Short mmCIF file of C-alpha atoms in Angstrom, two decimals:
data_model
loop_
_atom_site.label_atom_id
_atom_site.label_comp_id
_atom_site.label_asym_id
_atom_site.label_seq_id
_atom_site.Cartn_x
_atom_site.Cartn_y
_atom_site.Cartn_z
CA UNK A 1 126.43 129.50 102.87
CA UNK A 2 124.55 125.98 103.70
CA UNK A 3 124.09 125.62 100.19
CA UNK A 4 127.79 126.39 99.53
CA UNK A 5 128.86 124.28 101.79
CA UNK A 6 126.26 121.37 100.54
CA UNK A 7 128.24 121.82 97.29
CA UNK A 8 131.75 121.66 98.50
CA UNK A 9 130.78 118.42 100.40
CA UNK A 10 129.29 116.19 97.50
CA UNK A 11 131.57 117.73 95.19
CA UNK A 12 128.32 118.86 92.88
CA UNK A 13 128.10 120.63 89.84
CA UNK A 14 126.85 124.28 91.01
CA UNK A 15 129.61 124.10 93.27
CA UNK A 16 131.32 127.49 91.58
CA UNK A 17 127.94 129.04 91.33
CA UNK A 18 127.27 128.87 95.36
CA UNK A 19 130.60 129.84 95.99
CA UNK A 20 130.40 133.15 93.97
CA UNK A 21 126.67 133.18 95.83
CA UNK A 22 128.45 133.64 99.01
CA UNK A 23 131.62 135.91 97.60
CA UNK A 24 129.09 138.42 96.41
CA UNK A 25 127.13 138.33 99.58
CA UNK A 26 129.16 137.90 101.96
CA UNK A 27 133.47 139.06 99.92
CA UNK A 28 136.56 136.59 100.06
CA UNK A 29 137.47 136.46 103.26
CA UNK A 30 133.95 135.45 104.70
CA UNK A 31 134.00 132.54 101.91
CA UNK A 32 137.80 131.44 102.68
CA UNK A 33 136.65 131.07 106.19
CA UNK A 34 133.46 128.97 105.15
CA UNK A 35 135.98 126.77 102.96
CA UNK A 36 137.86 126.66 106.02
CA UNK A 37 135.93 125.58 108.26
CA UNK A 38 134.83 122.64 105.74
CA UNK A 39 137.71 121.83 105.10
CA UNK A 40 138.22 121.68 108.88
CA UNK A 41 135.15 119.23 109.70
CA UNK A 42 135.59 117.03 106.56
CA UNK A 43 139.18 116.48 108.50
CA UNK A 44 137.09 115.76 111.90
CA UNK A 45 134.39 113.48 111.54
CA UNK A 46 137.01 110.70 109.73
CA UNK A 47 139.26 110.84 112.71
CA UNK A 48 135.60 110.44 115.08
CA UNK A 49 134.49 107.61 112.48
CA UNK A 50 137.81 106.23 111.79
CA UNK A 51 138.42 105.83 115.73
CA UNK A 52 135.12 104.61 116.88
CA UNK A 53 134.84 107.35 119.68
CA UNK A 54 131.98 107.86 121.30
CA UNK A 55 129.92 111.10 122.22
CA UNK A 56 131.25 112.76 125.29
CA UNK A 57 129.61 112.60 127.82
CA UNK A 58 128.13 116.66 128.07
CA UNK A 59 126.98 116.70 124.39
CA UNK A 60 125.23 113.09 125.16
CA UNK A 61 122.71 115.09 127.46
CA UNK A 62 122.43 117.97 125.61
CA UNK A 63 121.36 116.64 122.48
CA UNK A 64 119.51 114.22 123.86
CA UNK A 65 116.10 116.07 123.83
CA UNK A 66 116.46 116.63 120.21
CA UNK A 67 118.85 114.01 118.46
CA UNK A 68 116.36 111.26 117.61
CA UNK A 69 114.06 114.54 116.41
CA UNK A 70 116.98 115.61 113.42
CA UNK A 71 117.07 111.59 112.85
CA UNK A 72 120.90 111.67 114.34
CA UNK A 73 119.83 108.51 116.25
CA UNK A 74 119.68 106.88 113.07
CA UNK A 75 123.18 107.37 112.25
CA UNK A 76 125.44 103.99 111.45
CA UNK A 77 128.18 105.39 114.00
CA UNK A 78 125.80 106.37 116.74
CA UNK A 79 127.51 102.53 117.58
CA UNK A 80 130.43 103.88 118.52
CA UNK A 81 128.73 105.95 121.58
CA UNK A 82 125.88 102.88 122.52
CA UNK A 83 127.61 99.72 121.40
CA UNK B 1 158.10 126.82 98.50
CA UNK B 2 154.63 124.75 98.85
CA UNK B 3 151.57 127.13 99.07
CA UNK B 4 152.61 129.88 97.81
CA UNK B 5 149.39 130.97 96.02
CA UNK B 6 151.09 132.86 93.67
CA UNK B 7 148.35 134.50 91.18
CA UNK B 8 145.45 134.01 93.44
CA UNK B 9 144.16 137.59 94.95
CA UNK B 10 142.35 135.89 97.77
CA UNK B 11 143.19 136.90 101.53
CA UNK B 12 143.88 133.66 102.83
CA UNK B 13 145.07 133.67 106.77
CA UNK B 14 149.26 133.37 107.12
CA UNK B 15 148.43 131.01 109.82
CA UNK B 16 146.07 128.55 107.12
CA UNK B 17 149.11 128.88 104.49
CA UNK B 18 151.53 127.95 107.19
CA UNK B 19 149.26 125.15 108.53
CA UNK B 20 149.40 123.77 105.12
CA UNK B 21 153.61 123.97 104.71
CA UNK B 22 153.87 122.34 107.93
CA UNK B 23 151.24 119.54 107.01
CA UNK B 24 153.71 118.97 103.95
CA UNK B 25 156.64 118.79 105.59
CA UNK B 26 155.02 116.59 108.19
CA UNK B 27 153.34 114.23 105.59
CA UNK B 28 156.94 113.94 103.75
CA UNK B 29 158.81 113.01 107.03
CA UNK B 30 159.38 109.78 108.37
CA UNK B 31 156.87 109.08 111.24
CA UNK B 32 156.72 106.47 113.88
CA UNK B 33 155.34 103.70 111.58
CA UNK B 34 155.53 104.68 108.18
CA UNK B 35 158.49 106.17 106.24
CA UNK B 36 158.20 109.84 103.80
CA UNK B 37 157.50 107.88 100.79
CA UNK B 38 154.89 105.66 102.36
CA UNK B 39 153.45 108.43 103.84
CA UNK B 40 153.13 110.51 100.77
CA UNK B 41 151.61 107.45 99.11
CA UNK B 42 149.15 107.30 101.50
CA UNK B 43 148.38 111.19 101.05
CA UNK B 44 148.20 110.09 96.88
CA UNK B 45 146.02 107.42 97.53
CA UNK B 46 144.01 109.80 99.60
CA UNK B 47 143.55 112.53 96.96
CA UNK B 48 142.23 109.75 94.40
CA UNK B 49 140.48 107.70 96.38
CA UNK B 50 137.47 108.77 94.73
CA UNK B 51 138.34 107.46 91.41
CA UNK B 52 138.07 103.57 91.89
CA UNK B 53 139.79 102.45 88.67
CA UNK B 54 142.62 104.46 89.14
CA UNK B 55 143.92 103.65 92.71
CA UNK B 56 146.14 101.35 93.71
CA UNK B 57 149.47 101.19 94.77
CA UNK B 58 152.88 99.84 94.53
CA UNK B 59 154.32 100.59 97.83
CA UNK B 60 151.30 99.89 100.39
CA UNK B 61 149.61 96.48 100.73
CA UNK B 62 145.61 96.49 100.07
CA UNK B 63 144.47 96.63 103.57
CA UNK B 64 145.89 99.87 103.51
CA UNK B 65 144.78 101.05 100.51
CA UNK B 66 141.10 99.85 101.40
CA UNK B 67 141.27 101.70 104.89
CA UNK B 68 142.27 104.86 103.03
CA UNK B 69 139.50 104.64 100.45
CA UNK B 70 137.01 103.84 103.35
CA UNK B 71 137.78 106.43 105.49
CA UNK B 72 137.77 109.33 102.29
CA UNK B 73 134.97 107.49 100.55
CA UNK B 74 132.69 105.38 103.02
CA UNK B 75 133.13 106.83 106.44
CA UNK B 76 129.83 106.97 107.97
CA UNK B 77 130.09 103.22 107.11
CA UNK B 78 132.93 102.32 109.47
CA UNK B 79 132.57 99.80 112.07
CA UNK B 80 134.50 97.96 114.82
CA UNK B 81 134.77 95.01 112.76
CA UNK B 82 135.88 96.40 110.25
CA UNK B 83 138.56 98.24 112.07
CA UNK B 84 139.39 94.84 113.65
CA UNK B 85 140.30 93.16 110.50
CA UNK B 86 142.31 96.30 109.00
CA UNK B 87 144.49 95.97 111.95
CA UNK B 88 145.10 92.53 111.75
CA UNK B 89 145.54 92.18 108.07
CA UNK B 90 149.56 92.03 106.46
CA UNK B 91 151.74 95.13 107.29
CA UNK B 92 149.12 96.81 109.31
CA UNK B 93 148.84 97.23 112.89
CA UNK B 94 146.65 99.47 115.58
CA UNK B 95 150.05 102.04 115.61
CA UNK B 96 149.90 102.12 111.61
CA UNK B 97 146.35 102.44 111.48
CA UNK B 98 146.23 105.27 113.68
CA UNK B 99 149.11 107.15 111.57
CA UNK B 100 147.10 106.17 108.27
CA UNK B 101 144.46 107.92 109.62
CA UNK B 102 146.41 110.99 110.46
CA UNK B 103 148.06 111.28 106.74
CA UNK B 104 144.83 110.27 105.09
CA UNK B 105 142.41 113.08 106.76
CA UNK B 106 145.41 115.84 107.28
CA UNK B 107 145.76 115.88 103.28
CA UNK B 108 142.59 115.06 102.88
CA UNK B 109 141.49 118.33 105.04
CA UNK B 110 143.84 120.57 102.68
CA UNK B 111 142.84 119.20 99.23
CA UNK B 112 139.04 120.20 100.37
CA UNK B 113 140.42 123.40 101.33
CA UNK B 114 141.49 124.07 97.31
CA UNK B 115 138.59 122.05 95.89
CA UNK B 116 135.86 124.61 98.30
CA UNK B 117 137.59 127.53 96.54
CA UNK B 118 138.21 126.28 92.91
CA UNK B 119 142.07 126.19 93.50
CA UNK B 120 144.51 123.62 91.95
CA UNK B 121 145.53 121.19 94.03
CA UNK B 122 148.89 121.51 95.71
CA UNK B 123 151.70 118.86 94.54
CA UNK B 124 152.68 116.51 96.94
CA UNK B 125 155.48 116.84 98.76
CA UNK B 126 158.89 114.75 98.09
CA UNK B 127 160.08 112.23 100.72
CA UNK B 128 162.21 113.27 103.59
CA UNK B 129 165.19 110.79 104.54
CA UNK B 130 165.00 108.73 107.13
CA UNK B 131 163.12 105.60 108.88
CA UNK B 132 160.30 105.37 111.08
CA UNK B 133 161.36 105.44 115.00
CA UNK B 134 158.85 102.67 116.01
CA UNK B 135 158.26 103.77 119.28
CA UNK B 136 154.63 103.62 120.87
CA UNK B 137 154.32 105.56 124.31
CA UNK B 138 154.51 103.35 127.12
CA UNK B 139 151.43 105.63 128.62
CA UNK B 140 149.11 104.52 125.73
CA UNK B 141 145.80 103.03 127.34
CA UNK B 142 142.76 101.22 125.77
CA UNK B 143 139.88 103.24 126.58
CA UNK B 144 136.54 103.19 124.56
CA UNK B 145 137.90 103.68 121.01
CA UNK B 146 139.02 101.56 118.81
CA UNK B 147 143.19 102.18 119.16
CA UNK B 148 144.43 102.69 122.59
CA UNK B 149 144.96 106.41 123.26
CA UNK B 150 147.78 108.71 125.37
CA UNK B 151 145.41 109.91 127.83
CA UNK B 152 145.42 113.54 129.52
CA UNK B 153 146.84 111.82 132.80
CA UNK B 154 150.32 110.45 133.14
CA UNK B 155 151.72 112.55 130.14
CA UNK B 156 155.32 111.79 129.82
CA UNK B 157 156.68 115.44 130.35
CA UNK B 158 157.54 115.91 127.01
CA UNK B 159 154.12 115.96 126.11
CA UNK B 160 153.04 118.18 129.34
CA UNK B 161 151.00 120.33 126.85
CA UNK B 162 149.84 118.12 124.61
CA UNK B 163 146.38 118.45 125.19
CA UNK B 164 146.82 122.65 125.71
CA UNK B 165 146.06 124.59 128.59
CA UNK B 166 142.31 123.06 128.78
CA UNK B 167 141.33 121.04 131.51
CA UNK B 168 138.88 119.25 129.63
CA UNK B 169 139.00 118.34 125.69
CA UNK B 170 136.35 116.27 123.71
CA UNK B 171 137.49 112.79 122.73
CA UNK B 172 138.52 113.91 119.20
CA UNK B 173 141.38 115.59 120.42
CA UNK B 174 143.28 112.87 121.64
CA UNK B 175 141.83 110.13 119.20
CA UNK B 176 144.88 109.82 117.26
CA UNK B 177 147.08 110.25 120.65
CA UNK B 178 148.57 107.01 119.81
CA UNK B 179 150.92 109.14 117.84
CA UNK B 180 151.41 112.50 119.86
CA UNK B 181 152.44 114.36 117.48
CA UNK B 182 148.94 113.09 115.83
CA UNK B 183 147.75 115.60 118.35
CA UNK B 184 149.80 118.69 117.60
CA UNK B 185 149.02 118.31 114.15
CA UNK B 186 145.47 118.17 114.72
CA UNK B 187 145.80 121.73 116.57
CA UNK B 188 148.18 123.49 113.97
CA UNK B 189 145.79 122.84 110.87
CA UNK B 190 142.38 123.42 113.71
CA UNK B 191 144.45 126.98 114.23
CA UNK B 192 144.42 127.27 110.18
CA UNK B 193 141.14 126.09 109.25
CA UNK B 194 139.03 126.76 112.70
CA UNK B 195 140.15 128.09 115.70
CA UNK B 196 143.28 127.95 118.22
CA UNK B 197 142.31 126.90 121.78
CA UNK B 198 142.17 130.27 122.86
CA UNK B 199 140.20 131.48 120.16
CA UNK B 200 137.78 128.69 121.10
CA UNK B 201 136.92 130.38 124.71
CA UNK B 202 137.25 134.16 123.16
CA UNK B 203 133.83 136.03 122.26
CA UNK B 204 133.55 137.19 118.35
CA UNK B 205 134.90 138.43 115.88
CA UNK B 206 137.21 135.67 115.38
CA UNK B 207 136.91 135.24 111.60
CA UNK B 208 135.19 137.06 108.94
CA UNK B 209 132.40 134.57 109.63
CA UNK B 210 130.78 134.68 113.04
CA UNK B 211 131.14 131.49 115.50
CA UNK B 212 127.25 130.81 115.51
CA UNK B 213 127.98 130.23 111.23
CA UNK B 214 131.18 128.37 111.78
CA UNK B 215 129.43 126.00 114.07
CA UNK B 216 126.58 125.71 111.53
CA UNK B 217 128.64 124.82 108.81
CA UNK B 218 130.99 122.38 111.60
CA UNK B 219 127.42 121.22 112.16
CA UNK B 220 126.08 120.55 108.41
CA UNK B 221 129.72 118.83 107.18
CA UNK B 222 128.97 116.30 109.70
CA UNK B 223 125.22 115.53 108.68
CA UNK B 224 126.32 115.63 105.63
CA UNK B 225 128.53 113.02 106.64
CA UNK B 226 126.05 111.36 108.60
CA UNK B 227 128.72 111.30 111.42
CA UNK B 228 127.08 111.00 115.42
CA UNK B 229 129.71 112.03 116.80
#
């Protein structure tokens, strides 16, 4: 499904080929929600970039212990939350 | 009738196809800034942004047609600065900025939608009569984004529910506030694509996927997209 979704992001070439991955695995309705739900987030994270909002304030200390760890302190937009 | 996925045996959710008329009929409407053609123009620019050579446009000035391909193209590249001179450049303002946004990542959310499951893209939508009204809410405050927002305190009573039943909602939700019904959009195609807010506090099954993998895949869009937020 990562892979899938991988695909459907930077528009690649095996794009059809993870998609039937995850039909046969998983049927249609499993893979309409996957498109779905990227479809959803690519929607999300241009309103977050395109607005300059910053983290709020609960996910700030959550992911603190382990932000800089996935390299999401490295981020260009992480200027929105610290500017 | 848009969406009518006539010849495709996949069970797509009522609520998504609906999501996706009302998107369409919102997109081809007049808003507060821009008028149905304009707004459709933006959605076109949108869909091709992709393809340098080929965009441009007739009816919106190139400040607008750069902060469309920006936001669809180069997003994890955006900046205050940049946002600052978009704003003040010919024919744009904080109010139109904020409704670019909303027609720019609204279509932009659908067309990925068809593209995720091989399906043609839908055609756009023709322009609804009519001009924009103009009219920013006199509640709109600056608070730490870039446009001012309609925060979740002083709602003119119109827009009581604006923000749902939640007593808390992360700053995404009212981001494009500047335009309320920004915000009512954002929930109508979140109810077709993700979740309602009550499916949000309700334990699985929700969806044929389980929340743990929607998350995940909410989670890996956004690396992807090397988006902080």
């Amino acid at each position: 499904m990562l892979r899938y979704c991988d695909a459907a992001v930077r528009r690649s070439a095996d794009l059809e080929a993870r998609r039937n991955a995850v039909l046969n695995e998983l049927g249609e309705a499993a893979t309409i929600d996957a498109a779905a739900t990227i479809a959803n987030y690519q929607r999300m994270v241009r309103i977050a970039d395109g607005t300059g909002i910053p983290l709020d304030a609960f996910t700030m200390k959550s992911s603190e212990p382990w932000r800089d760890r996935l390299g999401i302190n490295s981020f260009r937009s992480r200027g929105n939350t610290f500017s | 009738m848009a969406f009518a996925y006539t010849g495709i045996d996949l069970p797509i959710r009522p609520k998504t196809i609906s999501s996706h008329q009302r998107s369409w009929e919102i997109i081809a409407s007049p808003g507060r800034w821009w008028n149905g053609a304009e707004r459709i123009e933006i959605a076109r620019v949108g869909r091709a942004a992709r393809d340098f050579e080929a965009v441009g446009s007739e009816i919106l000035s190139a400040a607008a047609v750069f902060a469309i391909q920006k936001l669809v193209v180069d997003n994890a590249n955006l900046n205050h600065e940049w946002y600052e001179e978009i704003i003040a450049a010919d024919g744009m303002s904080e109010d139109r900025y904020v409704e670019l946004v909303a027609v720019t990542v609204h279509a932009l959310s659908i067309d990925e939608f068809h593209r995720a499951l091989g399906l043609e893209l839908e055609p756009l939508p023709d322009p609804a009569p009519g001009e924009p009204s103009q009219q920013r809410p006199p509640e709109a405050e600056q608070r730490r984004s870039w446009p001012p927002i309609v925060p979740r305190t002083g709602l003119h009573p119109a827009d009581a529910m604006l923000y749902g039943p939640l007593e808390w909602g992360a700053n995404v939700i009212s981001a494009l506030s500047l335009i309320p019904e920004n915000v009512r959009w954002l929930h109508d195609l979140s109810e077709g694509h993700y979740l309602s807010f009550a499916e949000m506090r309700m334990p699985d099954p929700l969806r044929s996927i389980s929340r743990p993998q929607i998350e995940l895949i909410a989670a890996r869009v956004s690396v992807l997209n090397e988006c902080f937020y």
